[in-house]
């Protein structure tokens, strides 16, 4: 099955770049076997939730101090959280502290946390994931952040993640709960993801 431009326009009615997204997905879906109504609907639904309707391609780390403490209580106790939330380059500083010494990143001062922060339709995060994605495309890892800011790169990173985690098997079973856990690590936004899926599968089967 192929996703048509008219179908995608119905799925992303407020997105001004539907033509660009359709072109990218049309090229990529066959390579990753996202080729049935269930698979396409599940992919679009999950990406729509993760990227606010294919509009947010980079992680937003513009957090208030209270949010930092709630998200990362050990890394950002109240006093530290207040300091980082008031920095002029706070998103960069927060990413470097939150993601330092994790996922293949160097320590906070290396800058890896921000360099390899979440990007793409399903946010690719951490140096290890960036390197694995780069290797799959025979790219230099230093070129990946810029590529992820493009329509093709943002979509391809999501397709790559989908394939790496064998998500088609759960799409085939209409198992949105397991898909969400594989992508999110939990069930955040499950009801919205289900709503997106039901809308997508209806459009695709018209």
PDB file of C-alpha atoms in Angstrom:
ATOM      1  CA  UNK A   1       0.000   0.000   0.000  1.00  0.00           C
ATOM      2  CA  UNK A   2       1.155   3.535  -0.771  1.00  0.00           C
ATOM      3  CA  UNK A   3       0.313   6.626   1.272  1.00  0.00           C
ATOM      4  CA  UNK A   4      -1.190   9.245  -1.045  1.00  0.00           C
ATOM      5  CA  UNK A   5      -0.709  12.973  -0.743  1.00  0.00           C
ATOM      6  CA  UNK A   6      -4.457  13.461  -0.266  1.00  0.00           C
ATOM      7  CA  UNK A   7      -4.467  10.996   2.628  1.00  0.00           C
ATOM      8  CA  UNK A   8      -1.548  12.706   4.326  1.00  0.00           C
ATOM      9  CA  UNK A   9      -3.232  16.094   3.949  1.00  0.00           C
ATOM     10  CA  UNK A  10      -6.178  14.705   5.904  1.00  0.00           C
ATOM     11  CA  UNK A  11      -3.828  13.276   8.550  1.00  0.00           C
ATOM     12  CA  UNK A  12      -1.789  16.480   8.923  1.00  0.00           C
ATOM     13  CA  UNK A  13      -4.381  19.168   8.135  1.00  0.00           C
ATOM     14  CA  UNK A  14      -2.543  22.010   9.878  1.00  0.00           C
ATOM     15  CA  UNK A  15       0.944  21.199   8.624  1.00  0.00           C
ATOM     16  CA  UNK A  16       2.163  23.669   5.958  1.00  0.00           C
ATOM     17  CA  UNK A  17       4.774  21.249   4.607  1.00  0.00           C
ATOM     18  CA  UNK A  18       2.634  18.206   3.798  1.00  0.00           C
ATOM     19  CA  UNK A  19       4.024  18.019   0.256  1.00  0.00           C
ATOM     20  CA  UNK A  20       7.584  17.793   1.585  1.00  0.00           C
ATOM     21  CA  UNK A  21       6.676  15.171   4.176  1.00  0.00           C
ATOM     22  CA  UNK A  22       4.817  13.112   1.603  1.00  0.00           C
ATOM     23  CA  UNK A  23       7.772  13.156  -0.765  1.00  0.00           C
ATOM     24  CA  UNK A  24      10.112  11.973   2.000  1.00  0.00           C
ATOM     25  CA  UNK A  25       7.809   9.224   3.263  1.00  0.00           C
ATOM     26  CA  UNK A  26       6.994   8.045  -0.248  1.00  0.00           C
ATOM     27  CA  UNK A  27      10.712   7.413  -0.830  1.00  0.00           C
ATOM     28  CA  UNK A  28      11.386   5.844   2.581  1.00  0.00           C
ATOM     29  CA  UNK A  29       8.426   3.614   3.426  1.00  0.00           C
ATOM     30  CA  UNK A  30       9.240   0.839   0.910  1.00  0.00           C
ATOM     31  CA  UNK A  31      12.811   0.530   2.221  1.00  0.00           C
ATOM     32  CA  UNK A  32      11.551  -0.051   5.754  1.00  0.00           C
ATOM     33  CA  UNK A  33       8.527  -2.199   4.813  1.00  0.00           C
ATOM     34  CA  UNK A  34       6.061   0.318   6.218  1.00  0.00           C
ATOM     35  CA  UNK A  35       3.689  -0.780   3.503  1.00  0.00           C
ATOM     36  CA  UNK A  36       0.288  -1.772   4.919  1.00  0.00           C
ATOM     37  CA  UNK A  37      -2.585   0.297   6.282  1.00  0.00           C
ATOM     38  CA  UNK A  38      -1.847  -0.862   9.845  1.00  0.00           C
ATOM     39  CA  UNK A  39       1.861  -0.094   9.611  1.00  0.00           C
ATOM     40  CA  UNK A  40       1.428   3.295   7.962  1.00  0.00           C
ATOM     41  CA  UNK A  41      -1.324   4.306  10.392  1.00  0.00           C
ATOM     42  CA  UNK A  42       0.729   3.261  13.408  1.00  0.00           C
ATOM     43  CA  UNK A  43       3.821   5.072  12.145  1.00  0.00           C
ATOM     44  CA  UNK A  44       1.944   8.299  11.350  1.00  0.00           C
ATOM     45  CA  UNK A  45       0.096   8.151  14.682  1.00  0.00           C
ATOM     46  CA  UNK A  46       3.215   7.703  16.789  1.00  0.00           C
ATOM     47  CA  UNK A  47       5.190  10.323  14.868  1.00  0.00           C
ATOM     48  CA  UNK A  48       2.291  12.769  15.038  1.00  0.00           C
ATOM     49  CA  UNK A  49       2.221  12.504  18.804  1.00  0.00           C
ATOM     50  CA  UNK A  50       5.993  12.649  19.209  1.00  0.00           C
ATOM     51  CA  UNK A  51       6.454  15.642  16.886  1.00  0.00           C
ATOM     52  CA  UNK A  52       3.255  17.639  17.459  1.00  0.00           C
ATOM     53  CA  UNK A  53       1.887  16.829  14.031  1.00  0.00           C
ATOM     54  CA  UNK A  54       5.247  16.702  12.240  1.00  0.00           C
ATOM     55  CA  UNK A  55       6.180  20.231  13.391  1.00  0.00           C
ATOM     56  CA  UNK A  56       8.643  19.778  16.290  1.00  0.00           C
ATOM     57  CA  UNK A  57      11.859  18.214  15.032  1.00  0.00           C
ATOM     58  CA  UNK A  58      14.119  19.089  17.951  1.00  0.00           C
ATOM     59  CA  UNK A  59      13.704  18.461  21.656  1.00  0.00           C
ATOM     60  CA  UNK A  60      12.441  21.459  23.615  1.00  0.00           C
ATOM     61  CA  UNK A  61      14.460  21.808  26.822  1.00  0.00           C
ATOM     62  CA  UNK A  62      13.042  25.179  27.821  1.00  0.00           C
ATOM     63  CA  UNK A  63      12.125  23.959  31.312  1.00  0.00           C
ATOM     64  CA  UNK A  64      11.296  25.846  34.466  1.00  0.00           C
ATOM     65  CA  UNK A  65      13.202  24.966  37.627  1.00  0.00           C
ATOM     66  CA  UNK A  66      10.256  23.071  39.124  1.00  0.00           C
ATOM     67  CA  UNK A  67       9.946  20.925  36.005  1.00  0.00           C
ATOM     68  CA  UNK A  68      13.655  20.084  36.015  1.00  0.00           C
ATOM     69  CA  UNK A  69      13.448  18.901  39.606  1.00  0.00           C
ATOM     70  CA  UNK A  70      10.426  16.757  38.792  1.00  0.00           C
ATOM     71  CA  UNK A  71      11.994  15.222  35.670  1.00  0.00           C
ATOM     72  CA  UNK A  72      15.519  14.681  37.005  1.00  0.00           C
ATOM     73  CA  UNK A  73      15.405  14.980  40.817  1.00  0.00           C
ATOM     74  CA  UNK A  74      18.939  13.672  41.344  1.00  0.00           C
ATOM     75  CA  UNK A  75      20.546  15.853  38.677  1.00  0.00           C
ATOM     76  CA  UNK A  76      18.501  18.974  39.360  1.00  0.00           C
ATOM     77  CA  UNK A  77      17.727  19.426  43.053  1.00  0.00           C
ATOM     78  CA  UNK A  78      15.985  22.740  43.754  1.00  0.00           C
ATOM     79  CA  UNK A  79      19.055  24.949  44.031  1.00  0.00           C
ATOM     80  CA  UNK A  80      20.756  23.502  40.926  1.00  0.00           C
ATOM     81  CA  UNK A  81      17.523  23.577  38.949  1.00  0.00           C
ATOM     82  CA  UNK A  82      17.030  27.271  39.678  1.00  0.00           C
ATOM     83  CA  UNK A  83      20.581  28.018  38.540  1.00  0.00           C
ATOM     84  CA  UNK A  84      20.237  26.146  35.225  1.00  0.00           C
ATOM     85  CA  UNK A  85      16.755  27.465  34.480  1.00  0.00           C
ATOM     86  CA  UNK A  86      18.053  31.038  34.718  1.00  0.00           C
ATOM     87  CA  UNK A  87      21.059  30.591  32.410  1.00  0.00           C
ATOM     88  CA  UNK A  88      21.016  32.548  29.118  1.00  0.00           C
ATOM     89  CA  UNK A  89      21.859  29.332  27.215  1.00  0.00           C
ATOM     90  CA  UNK A  90      19.682  27.213  29.430  1.00  0.00           C
ATOM     91  CA  UNK A  91      18.529  24.646  26.871  1.00  0.00           C
ATOM     92  CA  UNK A  92      22.115  23.797  25.995  1.00  0.00           C
ATOM     93  CA  UNK A  93      23.172  23.767  29.648  1.00  0.00           C
ATOM     94  CA  UNK A  94      20.236  21.598  30.696  1.00  0.00           C
ATOM     95  CA  UNK A  95      20.856  19.083  27.890  1.00  0.00           C
ATOM     96  CA  UNK A  96      24.542  18.806  28.742  1.00  0.00           C
ATOM     97  CA  UNK A  97      23.803  18.110  32.404  1.00  0.00           C
ATOM     98  CA  UNK A  98      20.770  15.875  31.829  1.00  0.00           C
ATOM     99  CA  UNK A  99      22.401  13.718  29.155  1.00  0.00           C
ATOM    100  CA  UNK A 100      26.069  13.866  30.153  1.00  0.00           C
ATOM    101  CA  UNK A 101      27.738  10.476  30.750  1.00  0.00           C
ATOM    102  CA  UNK A 102      24.698   8.675  29.318  1.00  0.00           C
ATOM    103  CA  UNK A 103      23.849   7.000  26.012  1.00  0.00           C
ATOM    104  CA  UNK A 104      27.460   7.198  24.861  1.00  0.00           C
ATOM    105  CA  UNK A 105      27.764  10.917  25.614  1.00  0.00           C
ATOM    106  CA  UNK A 106      30.819  12.385  27.251  1.00  0.00           C
ATOM    107  CA  UNK A 107      30.628  14.328  30.531  1.00  0.00           C
ATOM    108  CA  UNK A 108      28.624  17.530  30.916  1.00  0.00           C
ATOM    109  CA  UNK A 109      31.500  19.763  29.815  1.00  0.00           C
ATOM    110  CA  UNK A 110      31.918  17.817  26.543  1.00  0.00           C
ATOM    111  CA  UNK A 111      28.769  19.380  25.102  1.00  0.00           C
ATOM    112  CA  UNK A 112      27.595  15.995  23.818  1.00  0.00           C
ATOM    113  CA  UNK A 113      24.298  16.225  25.688  1.00  0.00           C
ATOM    114  CA  UNK A 114      23.146  19.150  23.575  1.00  0.00           C
ATOM    115  CA  UNK A 115      24.912  18.062  20.382  1.00  0.00           C
ATOM    116  CA  UNK A 116      23.096  14.724  20.512  1.00  0.00           C
ATOM    117  CA  UNK A 117      19.792  15.866  22.026  1.00  0.00           C
ATOM    118  CA  UNK A 118      16.498  14.581  20.668  1.00  0.00           C
ATOM    119  CA  UNK A 119      15.946  15.229  16.967  1.00  0.00           C
ATOM    120  CA  UNK A 120      13.701  13.844  14.241  1.00  0.00           C
ATOM    121  CA  UNK A 121      10.082  12.673  14.166  1.00  0.00           C
ATOM    122  CA  UNK A 122      10.773  10.072  16.866  1.00  0.00           C
ATOM    123  CA  UNK A 123      13.463  11.867  18.759  1.00  0.00           C
ATOM    124  CA  UNK A 124      16.818  10.236  18.204  1.00  0.00           C
ATOM    125  CA  UNK A 125      18.813  10.924  21.381  1.00  0.00           C
ATOM    126  CA  UNK A 126      22.365  10.219  22.551  1.00  0.00           C
ATOM    127  CA  UNK A 127      25.675   9.691  20.802  1.00  0.00           C
ATOM    128  CA  UNK A 128      25.249   5.907  20.619  1.00  0.00           C
ATOM    129  CA  UNK A 129      21.985   6.241  18.695  1.00  0.00           C
ATOM    130  CA  UNK A 130      23.366   8.975  16.448  1.00  0.00           C
ATOM    131  CA  UNK A 131      26.380   6.772  15.671  1.00  0.00           C
ATOM    132  CA  UNK A 132      24.237   3.719  14.927  1.00  0.00           C
ATOM    133  CA  UNK A 133      22.021   5.793  12.631  1.00  0.00           C
ATOM    134  CA  UNK A 134      25.083   7.314  10.940  1.00  0.00           C
ATOM    135  CA  UNK A 135      26.573   3.846  10.419  1.00  0.00           C
ATOM    136  CA  UNK A 136      23.351   2.595   8.818  1.00  0.00           C
ATOM    137  CA  UNK A 137      23.634   5.359   6.201  1.00  0.00           C
ATOM    138  CA  UNK A 138      27.446   5.356   5.990  1.00  0.00           C
ATOM    139  CA  UNK A 139      27.450   8.960   7.185  1.00  0.00           C
ATOM    140  CA  UNK A 140      29.830  10.854   9.445  1.00  0.00           C
ATOM    141  CA  UNK A 141      28.212  11.292  12.855  1.00  0.00           C
ATOM    142  CA  UNK A 142      29.063  15.010  12.771  1.00  0.00           C
ATOM    143  CA  UNK A 143      26.739  15.407   9.778  1.00  0.00           C
ATOM    144  CA  UNK A 144      23.779  13.737  11.473  1.00  0.00           C
ATOM    145  CA  UNK A 145      22.409  16.709  13.496  1.00  0.00           C
ATOM    146  CA  UNK A 146      22.075  18.798  10.341  1.00  0.00           C
ATOM    147  CA  UNK A 147      20.532  15.882   8.407  1.00  0.00           C
ATOM    148  CA  UNK A 148      17.963  15.326  11.153  1.00  0.00           C
ATOM    149  CA  UNK A 149      16.749  18.903  10.641  1.00  0.00           C
ATOM    150  CA  UNK A 150      15.674  18.062   7.057  1.00  0.00           C
ATOM    151  CA  UNK A 151      12.381  16.461   6.053  1.00  0.00           C
ATOM    152  CA  UNK A 152      14.129  13.355   4.760  1.00  0.00           C
ATOM    153  CA  UNK A 153      16.468  13.062   7.735  1.00  0.00           C
ATOM    154  CA  UNK A 154      13.750  13.562  10.339  1.00  0.00           C
ATOM    155  CA  UNK A 155      11.592  10.944   8.631  1.00  0.00           C
ATOM    156  CA  UNK A 156      14.425   8.503   7.969  1.00  0.00           C
ATOM    157  CA  UNK A 157      15.604   8.531  11.574  1.00  0.00           C
ATOM    158  CA  UNK A 158      12.069   7.565  12.628  1.00  0.00           C
ATOM    159  CA  UNK A 159      11.929   4.813   9.988  1.00  0.00           C
ATOM    160  CA  UNK A 160      15.337   3.556  11.147  1.00  0.00           C
ATOM    161  CA  UNK A 161      14.193   3.506  14.788  1.00  0.00           C
ATOM    162  CA  UNK A 162      11.033   1.686  13.684  1.00  0.00           C
ATOM    163  CA  UNK A 163      13.031  -1.011  11.913  1.00  0.00           C
ATOM    164  CA  UNK A 164      15.705  -1.325  14.623  1.00  0.00           C
ATOM    165  CA  UNK A 165      13.022  -2.000  17.215  1.00  0.00           C
ATOM    166  CA  UNK A 166      10.970  -4.298  14.963  1.00  0.00           C
ATOM    167  CA  UNK A 167       7.871  -2.170  15.434  1.00  0.00           C
ATOM    168  CA  UNK A 168       6.046  -3.479  12.367  1.00  0.00           C
ATOM    169  CA  UNK A 169       5.195  -6.642  14.298  1.00  0.00           C
ATOM    170  CA  UNK A 170       3.205  -4.616  16.856  1.00  0.00           C
ATOM    171  CA  UNK A 171       1.590  -2.478  14.174  1.00  0.00           C
ATOM    172  CA  UNK A 172       0.444  -5.687  12.465  1.00  0.00           C
ATOM    173  CA  UNK A 173      -1.329  -6.640  15.707  1.00  0.00           C
ATOM    174  CA  UNK A 174      -2.874  -3.185  16.239  1.00  0.00           C
ATOM    175  CA  UNK A 175      -0.988  -3.173  19.545  1.00  0.00           C
ATOM    176  CA  UNK A 176      -0.670   0.557  20.192  1.00  0.00           C
ATOM    177  CA  UNK A 177       0.100  -0.027  23.884  1.00  0.00           C
ATOM    178  CA  UNK A 178       3.257  -2.039  23.170  1.00  0.00           C
ATOM    179  CA  UNK A 179       4.264   0.342  20.371  1.00  0.00           C
ATOM    180  CA  UNK A 180       3.982   3.252  22.780  1.00  0.00           C
ATOM    181  CA  UNK A 181       6.075   1.491  25.420  1.00  0.00           C
ATOM    182  CA  UNK A 182       8.777   0.690  22.850  1.00  0.00           C
ATOM    183  CA  UNK A 183       8.918   4.306  21.679  1.00  0.00           C
ATOM    184  CA  UNK A 184       8.228   6.221  24.878  1.00  0.00           C
ATOM    185  CA  UNK A 185       9.603   3.849  27.491  1.00  0.00           C
ATOM    186  CA  UNK A 186       6.220   4.152  29.200  1.00  0.00           C
ATOM    187  CA  UNK A 187       2.662   5.028  28.265  1.00  0.00           C
ATOM    188  CA  UNK A 188       2.793   8.832  28.148  1.00  0.00           C
ATOM    189  CA  UNK A 189       0.232  10.170  25.685  1.00  0.00           C
ATOM    190  CA  UNK A 190      -1.338   6.765  25.067  1.00  0.00           C
ATOM    191  CA  UNK A 191      -4.876   8.068  24.585  1.00  0.00           C
ATOM    192  CA  UNK A 192      -3.679  10.682  22.072  1.00  0.00           C
ATOM    193  CA  UNK A 193      -1.662   8.060  20.185  1.00  0.00           C
ATOM    194  CA  UNK A 194      -4.695   5.766  20.017  1.00  0.00           C
ATOM    195  CA  UNK A 195      -6.854   8.647  18.760  1.00  0.00           C
ATOM    196  CA  UNK A 196      -4.286   9.458  16.057  1.00  0.00           C
ATOM    197  CA  UNK A 197      -4.152   5.783  15.065  1.00  0.00           C
ATOM    198  CA  UNK A 198      -7.920   5.383  14.816  1.00  0.00           C
ATOM    199  CA  UNK A 199      -8.133   8.527  12.694  1.00  0.00           C
ATOM    200  CA  UNK A 200      -5.294   7.360  10.445  1.00  0.00           C
ATOM    201  CA  UNK A 201      -6.611   3.855   9.892  1.00  0.00           C
ATOM    202  CA  UNK A 202     -10.034   5.283   9.006  1.00  0.00           C
ATOM    203  CA  UNK A 203      -8.495   7.631   6.418  1.00  0.00           C
ATOM    204  CA  UNK A 204      -6.313   4.901   4.937  1.00  0.00           C
ATOM    205  CA  UNK A 205      -9.216   2.480   4.539  1.00  0.00           C
ATOM    206  CA  UNK A 206     -11.616   4.942   2.908  1.00  0.00           C
TER     207      UNK A 206
END
